[in-house]
Amino acid sequence: MTHNTDFFNLITSGRIVTDAFHIRGSRANYTAEKTQILPYDHHLYDIICVADEKQKPTHTTPNSIRHVLETIMFFESSFDTIGKFIKDKKEFELDPSFYQVIEDLSHGRVRTGLGTTDESMIRYCKMVKTFVENNYPGQIKTIEKELKNGQL
């Protein structure tokens, strides 16, 4: 039994334990799922659904974009800020407002101007999906497989 998501993910993905359950709900009403708890997967899932226009962007979409890109940035270990990371990637170079959206809108910063449109958020999600497809194609395939199998 643990309350630490990272520890749970480590021991289940590393096959250190043979049976692990993710319990959702209260004591009286819960479901036990044999699954990892990976926020990255769920954020990438949200991005894919918005990019494919299967769901509308929400107030959490910029945070999903930032989470996915920061996770990849830390994995690549070649950048110390998200701004430098984005500047270096060709998929994001044509849209100067992209950084502002994931910086301001993912942190709840007060904005005096108009917010971004759904069309812009869909475009940003398509940019991120293309970036992941070009650099880490297995991740998109995994999410699509999990969607097909009802795992997400």
Short mmCIF file of C-alpha atoms in Angstrom, two decimals:
data_model
loop_
_atom_site.label_atom_id
_atom_site.label_comp_id
_atom_site.label_asym_id
_atom_site.label_seq_id
_atom_site.Cartn_x
_atom_site.Cartn_y
_atom_site.Cartn_z
CA MET A 1 0.00 0.00 0.00
CA THR A 2 1.40 3.38 -0.97
CA HIS A 3 0.21 6.92 -1.46
CA ASN A 4 3.21 7.79 -3.64
CA THR A 5 2.36 7.74 -7.34
CA ASP A 6 5.98 7.73 -8.51
CA PHE A 7 6.82 4.79 -6.25
CA PHE A 8 3.73 2.90 -7.45
CA ASN A 9 4.69 3.47 -11.09
CA LEU A 10 8.28 2.39 -10.44
CA ILE A 11 7.41 -0.90 -8.77
CA THR A 12 4.70 -1.82 -11.27
CA SER A 13 6.57 -0.85 -14.43
CA GLY A 14 9.74 -2.52 -13.13
CA ARG A 15 7.77 -5.69 -12.37
CA ILE A 16 8.99 -5.62 -8.76
CA VAL A 17 5.53 -6.64 -7.59
CA THR A 18 3.29 -9.19 -9.26
CA ASP A 19 -0.07 -7.73 -8.25
CA ALA A 20 -0.78 -4.06 -7.76
CA PHE A 21 -4.11 -2.30 -7.69
CA HIS A 22 -5.11 1.30 -8.11
CA ILE A 23 -8.14 1.90 -5.92
CA ARG A 24 -10.53 4.65 -6.95
CA GLY A 25 -13.36 5.88 -4.79
CA SER A 26 -14.33 5.57 -1.16
CA ARG A 27 -14.11 2.49 1.05
CA ALA A 28 -17.75 1.71 0.46
CA ASN A 29 -17.56 2.03 -3.30
CA TYR A 30 -14.31 1.42 -5.12
CA THR A 31 -12.86 -0.24 -8.16
CA ALA A 32 -9.46 -1.87 -8.20
CA GLU A 33 -7.60 -1.48 -11.47
CA LYS A 34 -4.44 -3.35 -12.40
CA THR A 35 -2.80 -0.36 -13.97
CA GLN A 36 -0.09 2.20 -13.52
CA ILE A 37 -0.98 5.74 -12.57
CA LEU A 38 0.84 7.76 -15.19
CA PRO A 39 -0.12 11.41 -15.50
CA TYR A 40 2.02 11.70 -18.66
CA ASP A 41 -0.17 9.16 -20.48
CA HIS A 42 -3.34 10.98 -19.52
CA HIS A 43 -1.94 14.36 -20.55
CA LEU A 44 -0.81 12.93 -23.90
CA TYR A 45 -4.22 11.31 -24.30
CA ASP A 46 -5.90 14.70 -23.79
CA ILE A 47 -3.57 16.30 -26.35
CA ILE A 48 -4.28 13.59 -28.93
CA CYS A 49 -8.05 13.88 -28.42
CA VAL A 50 -7.94 17.66 -28.85
CA ALA A 51 -5.59 17.40 -31.86
CA ASP A 52 -7.90 14.86 -33.50
CA GLU A 53 -10.89 17.06 -32.55
CA LYS A 54 -12.53 14.26 -30.56
CA GLN A 55 -12.85 16.58 -27.58
CA LYS A 56 -12.78 20.33 -27.07
CA PRO A 57 -9.83 22.00 -25.37
CA THR A 58 -10.40 22.79 -21.70
CA HIS A 59 -8.75 24.96 -19.08
CA THR A 60 -6.32 22.07 -18.44
CA THR A 61 -5.13 21.69 -22.04
CA PRO A 62 -2.19 24.15 -21.70
CA ASN A 63 -1.05 22.28 -18.60
CA SER A 64 -1.24 18.96 -20.47
CA ILE A 65 0.92 20.42 -23.24
CA ARG A 66 3.45 21.74 -20.75
CA HIS A 67 3.57 18.47 -18.78
CA VAL A 68 4.24 16.38 -21.88
CA LEU A 69 6.91 18.73 -23.22
CA GLU A 70 8.64 19.12 -19.84
CA THR A 71 8.70 15.35 -19.37
CA ILE A 72 10.32 14.90 -22.78
CA MET A 73 12.70 17.80 -22.05
CA PHE A 74 13.88 16.13 -18.83
CA PHE A 75 14.19 12.80 -20.65
CA GLU A 76 16.37 14.37 -23.34
CA SER A 77 18.37 16.18 -20.62
CA SER A 78 19.71 18.74 -23.04
CA PHE A 79 17.78 21.84 -21.94
CA ASP A 80 17.34 23.62 -18.63
CA THR A 81 14.18 25.59 -19.47
CA ILE A 82 11.03 24.84 -21.40
CA GLY A 83 11.52 28.05 -23.40
CA LYS A 84 14.92 26.93 -24.72
CA PHE A 85 13.55 23.47 -25.45
CA ILE A 86 10.65 24.85 -27.51
CA LYS A 87 12.90 27.31 -29.36
CA ASP A 88 15.10 24.43 -30.48
CA LYS A 89 12.29 22.28 -31.91
CA LYS A 90 11.22 22.91 -35.50
CA GLU A 91 7.62 21.86 -34.83
CA PHE A 92 7.11 24.94 -32.63
CA GLU A 93 9.20 27.59 -34.37
CA LEU A 94 6.42 29.01 -36.56
CA ASP A 95 4.13 30.05 -33.72
CA PRO A 96 5.51 32.70 -31.35
CA SER A 97 2.43 32.58 -29.11
CA PHE A 98 2.89 28.88 -28.32
CA TYR A 99 5.33 29.47 -25.46
CA GLN A 100 3.16 32.17 -23.93
CA VAL A 101 0.15 29.88 -23.89
CA ILE A 102 1.86 27.03 -22.08
CA GLU A 103 3.72 29.41 -19.77
CA ASP A 104 0.84 31.69 -18.80
CA LEU A 105 -2.18 29.43 -19.22
CA SER A 106 -0.62 26.43 -17.49
CA HIS A 107 0.23 28.47 -14.39
CA GLY A 108 -2.96 30.46 -13.93
CA ARG A 109 -1.24 33.78 -14.49
CA VAL A 110 -3.55 36.81 -14.62
CA ARG A 111 -4.12 37.83 -18.23
CA THR A 112 -5.25 41.25 -19.35
CA GLY A 113 -5.75 40.36 -23.00
CA LEU A 114 -8.04 37.93 -24.72
CA GLY A 115 -7.55 34.26 -24.03
CA THR A 116 -6.62 31.83 -26.72
CA THR A 117 -9.30 30.36 -28.97
CA ASP A 118 -10.29 26.71 -29.27
CA GLU A 119 -8.85 26.79 -32.79
CA SER A 120 -5.48 27.92 -31.43
CA MET A 121 -5.46 25.22 -28.75
CA ILE A 122 -6.32 22.58 -31.36
CA ARG A 123 -3.43 23.86 -33.49
CA TYR A 124 -1.06 23.71 -30.49
CA CYS A 125 -2.16 20.16 -29.70
CA LYS A 126 -1.57 19.17 -33.33
CA MET A 127 1.93 20.67 -33.09
CA VAL A 128 2.69 18.64 -29.97
CA LYS A 129 1.22 15.46 -31.44
CA THR A 130 3.35 15.92 -34.58
CA PHE A 131 6.44 16.51 -32.43
CA VAL A 132 5.83 13.33 -30.43
CA GLU A 133 5.03 11.32 -33.60
CA ASN A 134 8.24 12.53 -35.26
CA ASN A 135 10.50 11.91 -32.27
CA TYR A 136 8.80 9.24 -30.13
CA PRO A 137 6.29 7.46 -32.41
CA GLY A 138 5.80 4.56 -30.01
CA GLN A 139 4.18 6.86 -27.48
CA ILE A 140 1.34 7.80 -29.83
CA LYS A 141 0.88 4.16 -30.84
CA THR A 142 0.74 3.12 -27.18
CA ILE A 143 -1.91 5.73 -26.35
CA GLU A 144 -3.97 4.77 -29.41
CA LYS A 145 -3.72 1.09 -28.43
CA GLU A 146 -4.77 1.88 -24.85
CA LEU A 147 -7.71 3.91 -26.18
CA LYS A 148 -8.77 1.05 -28.43
CA ASN A 149 -8.58 -1.41 -25.53
CA GLY A 150 -10.45 0.92 -23.16
CA GLN A 151 -7.45 1.36 -20.86
CA LEU A 152 -7.60 5.16 -20.85
#
